[in-house]
């Protein structure tokens, strides 16, 4: 994914799972012919060299996890955190697996303490 509206669609309609190494936004779509992935790292993480290194680590972790475990169809956004850069790579892959498993679980609730259907 490259365009801002695509990222906003996943952020608005998808599920968000935070792990120590990253945040993953997931919008599963069984009817989609392909899996689309986007990567983003904010300027709070560091300068462009650090942000690009963080993005490369996320990209490689996703490549390896997708090859080992497979990746369902849909849209995914991986958001790099400050800890992504220094986190052990095997732990980063485990964070990604955990986020995918949790985000694709049909019983997952983002905010268990708050209801989306508020009385008006």
mmCIF file with all atom_site columns, N, CA and C in Angstrom, residues 71-115:
data_model
loop_
_atom_site.group_PDB
_atom_site.id
_atom_site.type_symbol
_atom_site.label_atom_id
_atom_site.label_alt_id
_atom_site.label_comp_id
_atom_site.label_asym_id
_atom_site.label_entity_id
_atom_site.label_seq_id
_atom_site.pdbx_PDB_ins_code
_atom_site.Cartn_x
_atom_site.Cartn_y
_atom_site.Cartn_z
_atom_site.occupancy
_atom_site.B_iso_or_equiv
_atom_site.pdbx_formal_charge
_atom_site.auth_seq_id
_atom_site.auth_comp_id
_atom_site.auth_asym_id
_atom_site.auth_atom_id
_atom_site.pdbx_PDB_model_num
ATOM 1   N N  . UNK A 1 71  ? 0.211   -15.898 5.089  1.00 0.00 ? 71  UNK A N  1
ATOM 2   C CA . UNK A 1 71  ? -0.443  -14.637 5.419  1.00 0.00 ? 71  UNK A CA 1
ATOM 3   C C  . UNK A 1 71  ? -1.797  -14.624 4.729  1.00 0.00 ? 71  UNK A C  1
ATOM 4   N N  . UNK A 1 72  ? -2.869  -14.407 5.476  1.00 0.00 ? 72  UNK A N  1
ATOM 5   C CA . UNK A 1 72  ? -4.201  -14.404 4.860  1.00 0.00 ? 72  UNK A CA 1
ATOM 6   C C  . UNK A 1 72  ? -4.400  -13.167 3.984  1.00 0.00 ? 72  UNK A C  1
ATOM 7   N N  . UNK A 1 73  ? -5.424  -13.210 3.167  1.00 0.00 ? 73  UNK A N  1
ATOM 8   C CA . UNK A 1 73  ? -5.701  -12.061 2.307  1.00 0.00 ? 73  UNK A CA 1
ATOM 9   C C  . UNK A 1 73  ? -6.301  -10.937 3.141  1.00 0.00 ? 73  UNK A C  1
ATOM 10  N N  . UNK A 1 74  ? -6.027  -9.732  2.709  1.00 0.00 ? 74  UNK A N  1
ATOM 11  C CA . UNK A 1 74  ? -6.512  -8.556  3.413  1.00 0.00 ? 74  UNK A CA 1
ATOM 12  C C  . UNK A 1 74  ? -5.466  -7.463  3.383  1.00 0.00 ? 74  UNK A C  1
ATOM 13  N N  . UNK A 1 75  ? -5.685  -6.441  4.207  1.00 0.00 ? 75  UNK A N  1
ATOM 14  C CA . UNK A 1 75  ? -4.770  -5.303  4.288  1.00 0.00 ? 75  UNK A CA 1
ATOM 15  C C  . UNK A 1 75  ? -4.126  -5.275  5.665  1.00 0.00 ? 75  UNK A C  1
ATOM 16  N N  . UNK A 1 76  ? -2.833  -5.027  5.683  1.00 0.00 ? 76  UNK A N  1
ATOM 17  C CA . UNK A 1 76  ? -2.074  -4.980  6.924  1.00 0.00 ? 76  UNK A CA 1
ATOM 18  C C  . UNK A 1 76  ? -1.201  -3.735  6.927  1.00 0.00 ? 76  UNK A C  1
ATOM 19  N N  . UNK A 1 77  ? -1.145  -3.058  8.069  1.00 0.00 ? 77  UNK A N  1
ATOM 20  C CA . UNK A 1 77  ? -0.247  -1.918  8.239  1.00 0.00 ? 77  UNK A CA 1
ATOM 21  C C  . UNK A 1 77  ? 0.616   -2.210  9.460  1.00 0.00 ? 77  UNK A C  1
ATOM 22  N N  . UNK A 1 78  ? 1.929   -2.186  9.271  1.00 0.00 ? 78  UNK A N  1
ATOM 23  C CA . UNK A 1 78  ? 2.878   -2.386  10.364 1.00 0.00 ? 78  UNK A CA 1
ATOM 24  C C  . UNK A 1 78  ? 3.458   -1.031  10.727 1.00 0.00 ? 78  UNK A C  1
ATOM 25  N N  . UNK A 1 79  ? 3.305   -0.664  11.984 1.00 0.00 ? 79  UNK A N  1
ATOM 26  C CA . UNK A 1 79  ? 3.765   0.626   12.463 1.00 0.00 ? 79  UNK A CA 1
ATOM 27  C C  . UNK A 1 79  ? 4.967   0.403   13.369 1.00 0.00 ? 79  UNK A C  1
ATOM 28  N N  . UNK A 1 80  ? 6.077   0.978   12.991 1.00 0.00 ? 80  UNK A N  1
ATOM 29  C CA . UNK A 1 80  ? 7.299   0.823   13.761 1.00 0.00 ? 80  UNK A CA 1
ATOM 30  C C  . UNK A 1 80  ? 7.302   1.712   14.985 1.00 0.00 ? 80  UNK A C  1
ATOM 31  N N  . UNK A 1 81  ? 7.837   1.189   16.070 1.00 0.00 ? 81  UNK A N  1
ATOM 32  C CA . UNK A 1 81  ? 7.988   1.930   17.312 1.00 0.00 ? 81  UNK A CA 1
ATOM 33  C C  . UNK A 1 81  ? 9.467   2.178   17.560 1.00 0.00 ? 81  UNK A C  1
ATOM 34  N N  . UNK A 1 82  ? 9.730   2.940   18.597 1.00 0.00 ? 82  UNK A N  1
ATOM 35  C CA . UNK A 1 82  ? 11.111  3.213   18.963 1.00 0.00 ? 82  UNK A CA 1
ATOM 36  C C  . UNK A 1 82  ? 11.841  1.924   19.337 1.00 0.00 ? 82  UNK A C  1
ATOM 37  N N  . UNK A 1 83  ? 11.138  0.976   19.952 1.00 0.00 ? 83  UNK A N  1
ATOM 38  C CA . UNK A 1 83  ? 11.749  -0.284  20.370 1.00 0.00 ? 83  UNK A CA 1
ATOM 39  C C  . UNK A 1 83  ? 11.948  -1.259  19.211 1.00 0.00 ? 83  UNK A C  1
ATOM 40  N N  . UNK A 1 84  ? 11.335  -1.017  18.080 1.00 0.00 ? 84  UNK A N  1
ATOM 41  C CA . UNK A 1 84  ? 11.462  -1.918  16.930 1.00 0.00 ? 84  UNK A CA 1
ATOM 42  C C  . UNK A 1 84  ? 12.917  -2.026  16.493 1.00 0.00 ? 84  UNK A C  1
ATOM 43  N N  . UNK A 1 85  ? 13.600  -0.914  16.494 1.00 0.00 ? 85  UNK A N  1
ATOM 44  C CA . UNK A 1 85  ? 14.970  -0.865  15.989 1.00 0.00 ? 85  UNK A CA 1
ATOM 45  C C  . UNK A 1 85  ? 15.931  -1.693  16.833 1.00 0.00 ? 85  UNK A C  1
ATOM 46  N N  . UNK A 1 86  ? 15.788  -1.647  18.157 1.00 0.00 ? 86  UNK A N  1
ATOM 47  C CA . UNK A 1 86  ? 16.737  -2.329  19.017 1.00 0.00 ? 86  UNK A CA 1
ATOM 48  C C  . UNK A 1 86  ? 16.291  -3.704  19.492 1.00 0.00 ? 86  UNK A C  1
ATOM 49  N N  . UNK A 1 87  ? 15.084  -4.085  19.147 1.00 0.00 ? 87  UNK A N  1
ATOM 50  C CA . UNK A 1 87  ? 14.542  -5.356  19.629 1.00 0.00 ? 87  UNK A CA 1
ATOM 51  C C  . UNK A 1 87  ? 15.226  -6.525  18.922 1.00 0.00 ? 87  UNK A C  1
ATOM 52  N N  . UNK A 1 88  ? 15.483  -7.593  19.676 1.00 0.00 ? 88  UNK A N  1
ATOM 53  C CA . UNK A 1 88  ? 16.059  -8.800  19.096 1.00 0.00 ? 88  UNK A CA 1
ATOM 54  C C  . UNK A 1 88  ? 15.161  -9.283  17.959 1.00 0.00 ? 88  UNK A C  1
ATOM 55  N N  . UNK A 1 89  ? 15.763  -9.703  16.847 1.00 0.00 ? 89  UNK A N  1
ATOM 56  C CA . UNK A 1 89  ? 14.975  -10.005 15.656 1.00 0.00 ? 89  UNK A CA 1
ATOM 57  C C  . UNK A 1 89  ? 14.026  -11.186 15.862 1.00 0.00 ? 89  UNK A C  1
ATOM 58  N N  . UNK A 1 90  ? 14.447  -12.190 16.618 1.00 0.00 ? 90  UNK A N  1
ATOM 59  C CA . UNK A 1 90  ? 13.549  -13.324 16.877 1.00 0.00 ? 90  UNK A CA 1
ATOM 60  C C  . UNK A 1 90  ? 12.351  -12.880 17.705 1.00 0.00 ? 90  UNK A C  1
ATOM 61  N N  . UNK A 1 91  ? 12.555  -11.947 18.637 1.00 0.00 ? 91  UNK A N  1
ATOM 62  C CA . UNK A 1 91  ? 11.433  -11.409 19.419 1.00 0.00 ? 91  UNK A CA 1
ATOM 63  C C  . UNK A 1 91  ? 10.524  -10.556 18.540 1.00 0.00 ? 91  UNK A C  1
ATOM 64  N N  . UNK A 1 92  ? 11.107  -9.853  17.590 1.00 0.00 ? 92  UNK A N  1
ATOM 65  C CA . UNK A 1 92  ? 10.314  -9.038  16.669 1.00 0.00 ? 92  UNK A CA 1
ATOM 66  C C  . UNK A 1 92  ? 9.395   -9.929  15.821 1.00 0.00 ? 92  UNK A C  1
ATOM 67  N N  . UNK A 1 93  ? 9.936   -11.044 15.349 1.00 0.00 ? 93  UNK A N  1
ATOM 68  C CA . UNK A 1 93  ? 9.116   -11.987 14.586 1.00 0.00 ? 93  UNK A CA 1
ATOM 69  C C  . UNK A 1 93  ? 8.017   -12.577 15.468 1.00 0.00 ? 93  UNK A C  1
ATOM 70  N N  . UNK A 1 94  ? 8.340   -12.889 16.717 1.00 0.00 ? 94  UNK A N  1
ATOM 71  C CA . UNK A 1 94  ? 7.325   -13.403 17.644 1.00 0.00 ? 94  UNK A CA 1
ATOM 72  C C  . UNK A 1 94  ? 6.237   -12.369 17.911 1.00 0.00 ? 94  UNK A C  1
ATOM 73  N N  . UNK A 1 95  ? 6.635   -11.096 18.030 1.00 0.00 ? 95  UNK A N  1
ATOM 74  C CA . UNK A 1 95  ? 5.648   -10.021 18.202 1.00 0.00 ? 95  UNK A CA 1
ATOM 75  C C  . UNK A 1 95  ? 4.693   -9.974  17.017 1.00 0.00 ? 95  UNK A C  1
ATOM 76  N N  . UNK A 1 96  ? 5.243   -10.112 15.823 1.00 0.00 ? 96  UNK A N  1
ATOM 77  C CA . UNK A 1 96  ? 4.417   -10.073 14.617 1.00 0.00 ? 96  UNK A CA 1
ATOM 78  C C  . UNK A 1 96  ? 3.463   -11.265 14.574 1.00 0.00 ? 96  UNK A C  1
ATOM 79  N N  . UNK A 1 97  ? 3.971   -12.451 14.882 1.00 0.00 ? 97  UNK A N  1
ATOM 80  C CA . UNK A 1 97  ? 3.103   -13.641 14.914 1.00 0.00 ? 97  UNK A CA 1
ATOM 81  C C  . UNK A 1 97  ? 1.977   -13.470 15.930 1.00 0.00 ? 97  UNK A C  1
ATOM 82  N N  . UNK A 1 98  ? 2.324   -12.970 17.108 1.00 0.00 ? 98  UNK A N  1
ATOM 83  C CA . UNK A 1 98  ? 1.332   -12.761 18.157 1.00 0.00 ? 98  UNK A CA 1
ATOM 84  C C  . UNK A 1 98  ? 0.276   -11.749 17.708 1.00 0.00 ? 98  UNK A C  1
ATOM 85  N N  . UNK A 1 99  ? 0.704   -10.660 17.087 1.00 0.00 ? 99  UNK A N  1
ATOM 86  C CA . UNK A 1 99  ? -0.226  -9.632  16.629 1.00 0.00 ? 99  UNK A CA 1
ATOM 87  C C  . UNK A 1 99  ? -1.147  -10.173 15.537 1.00 0.00 ? 99  UNK A C  1
ATOM 88  N N  . UNK A 1 100 ? -0.606  -10.943 14.609 1.00 0.00 ? 100 UNK A N  1
ATOM 89  C CA . UNK A 1 100 ? -1.430  -11.508 13.542 1.00 0.00 ? 100 UNK A CA 1
ATOM 90  C C  . UNK A 1 100 ? -2.442  -12.505 14.105 1.00 0.00 ? 100 UNK A C  1
ATOM 91  N N  . UNK A 1 101 ? -1.983  -13.340 15.020 1.00 0.00 ? 101 UNK A N  1
ATOM 92  C CA . UNK A 1 101 ? -2.873  -14.332 15.617 1.00 0.00 ? 101 UNK A CA 1
ATOM 93  C C  . UNK A 1 101 ? -4.005  -13.644 16.384 1.00 0.00 ? 101 UNK A C  1
ATOM 94  N N  . UNK A 1 102 ? -3.647  -12.630 17.161 1.00 0.00 ? 102 UNK A N  1
ATOM 95  C CA . UNK A 1 102 ? -4.639  -11.921 17.966 1.00 0.00 ? 102 UNK A CA 1
ATOM 96  C C  . UNK A 1 102 ? -5.593  -11.109 17.085 1.00 0.00 ? 102 UNK A C  1
ATOM 97  N N  . UNK A 1 103 ? -5.052  -10.425 16.072 1.00 0.00 ? 103 UNK A N  1
ATOM 98  C CA . UNK A 1 103 ? -5.864  -9.578  15.212 1.00 0.00 ? 103 UNK A CA 1
ATOM 99  C C  . UNK A 1 103 ? -6.787  -10.350 14.291 1.00 0.00 ? 103 UNK A C  1
ATOM 100 N N  . UNK A 1 104 ? -6.418  -11.564 13.935 1.00 0.00 ? 104 UNK A N  1
ATOM 101 C CA . UNK A 1 104 ? -7.255  -12.374 13.050 1.00 0.00 ? 104 UNK A CA 1
ATOM 102 C C  . UNK A 1 104 ? -8.236  -13.241 13.827 1.00 0.00 ? 104 UNK A C  1
ATOM 103 N N  . UNK A 1 105 ? -8.137  -13.253 15.152 1.00 0.00 ? 105 UNK A N  1
ATOM 104 C CA . UNK A 1 105 ? -9.060  -14.008 15.995 1.00 0.00 ? 105 UNK A CA 1
ATOM 105 C C  . UNK A 1 105 ? -10.418 -13.307 15.967 1.00 0.00 ? 105 UNK A C  1
ATOM 106 N N  . UNK A 1 106 ? -11.461 -14.050 15.672 1.00 0.00 ? 106 UNK A N  1
ATOM 107 C CA . UNK A 1 106 ? -12.794 -13.447 15.561 1.00 0.00 ? 106 UNK A CA 1
ATOM 108 C C  . UNK A 1 106 ? -13.338 -12.982 16.905 1.00 0.00 ? 106 UNK A C  1
ATOM 109 N N  . UNK A 1 107 ? -12.803 -13.491 18.009 1.00 0.00 ? 107 UNK A N  1
ATOM 110 C CA . UNK A 1 107 ? -13.275 -13.091 19.335 1.00 0.00 ? 107 UNK A CA 1
ATOM 111 C C  . UNK A 1 107 ? -12.503 -11.907 19.902 1.00 0.00 ? 107 UNK A C  1
ATOM 112 N N  . UNK A 1 108 ? -11.533 -11.372 19.159 1.00 0.00 ? 108 UNK A N  1
ATOM 113 C CA . UNK A 1 108 ? -10.695 -10.285 19.646 1.00 0.00 ? 108 UNK A CA 1
ATOM 114 C C  . UNK A 1 108 ? -11.506 -8.998  19.762 1.00 0.00 ? 108 UNK A C  1
ATOM 115 N N  . UNK A 1 109 ? -11.346 -8.321  20.906 1.00 0.00 ? 109 UNK A N  1
ATOM 116 C CA . UNK A 1 109 ? -11.970 -7.009  21.108 1.00 0.00 ? 109 UNK A CA 1
ATOM 117 C C  . UNK A 1 109 ? -10.867 -6.017  21.405 1.00 0.00 ? 109 UNK A C  1
ATOM 118 N N  . UNK A 1 110 ? -10.872 -4.891  20.693 1.00 0.00 ? 110 UNK A N  1
ATOM 119 C CA . UNK A 1 110 ? -9.814  -3.896  20.854 1.00 0.00 ? 110 UNK A CA 1
ATOM 120 C C  . UNK A 1 110 ? -9.827  -3.265  22.242 1.00 0.00 ? 110 UNK A C  1
ATOM 121 N N  . UNK A 1 111 ? -10.978 -2.765  22.661 1.00 0.00 ? 111 UNK A N  1
ATOM 122 C CA . UNK A 1 111 ? -11.105 -2.092  23.942 1.00 0.00 ? 111 UNK A CA 1
ATOM 123 C C  . UNK A 1 111 ? -12.140 -2.830  24.780 1.00 0.00 ? 111 UNK A C  1
ATOM 124 N N  . UNK A 1 112 ? -11.723 -3.826  25.558 1.00 0.00 ? 112 UNK A N  1
ATOM 125 C CA . UNK A 1 112 ? -12.704 -4.617  26.286 1.00 0.00 ? 112 UNK A CA 1
ATOM 126 C C  . UNK A 1 112 ? -13.492 -3.812  27.310 1.00 0.00 ? 112 UNK A C  1
ATOM 127 N N  . UNK A 1 113 ? -12.953 -2.698  27.780 1.00 0.00 ? 113 UNK A N  1
ATOM 128 C CA . UNK A 1 113 ? -13.648 -1.892  28.775 1.00 0.00 ? 113 UNK A CA 1
ATOM 129 C C  . UNK A 1 113 ? -14.664 -0.930  28.192 1.00 0.00 ? 113 UNK A C  1
ATOM 130 N N  . UNK A 1 114 ? -14.587 -0.683  26.893 1.00 0.00 ? 114 UNK A N  1
ATOM 131 C CA . UNK A 1 114 ? -15.481 0.292   26.259 1.00 0.00 ? 114 UNK A CA 1
ATOM 132 C C  . UNK A 1 114 ? -16.297 -0.377  25.168 1.00 0.00 ? 114 UNK A C  1
ATOM 133 N N  . UNK A 1 115 ? -17.509 0.018   25.051 1.00 0.00 ? 115 UNK A N  1
ATOM 134 C CA . UNK A 1 115 ? -18.378 -0.511  24.008 1.00 0.00 ? 115 UNK A CA 1
ATOM 135 C C  . UNK A 1 115 ? -18.457 0.472   22.867 1.00 0.00 ? 115 UNK A C  1
#
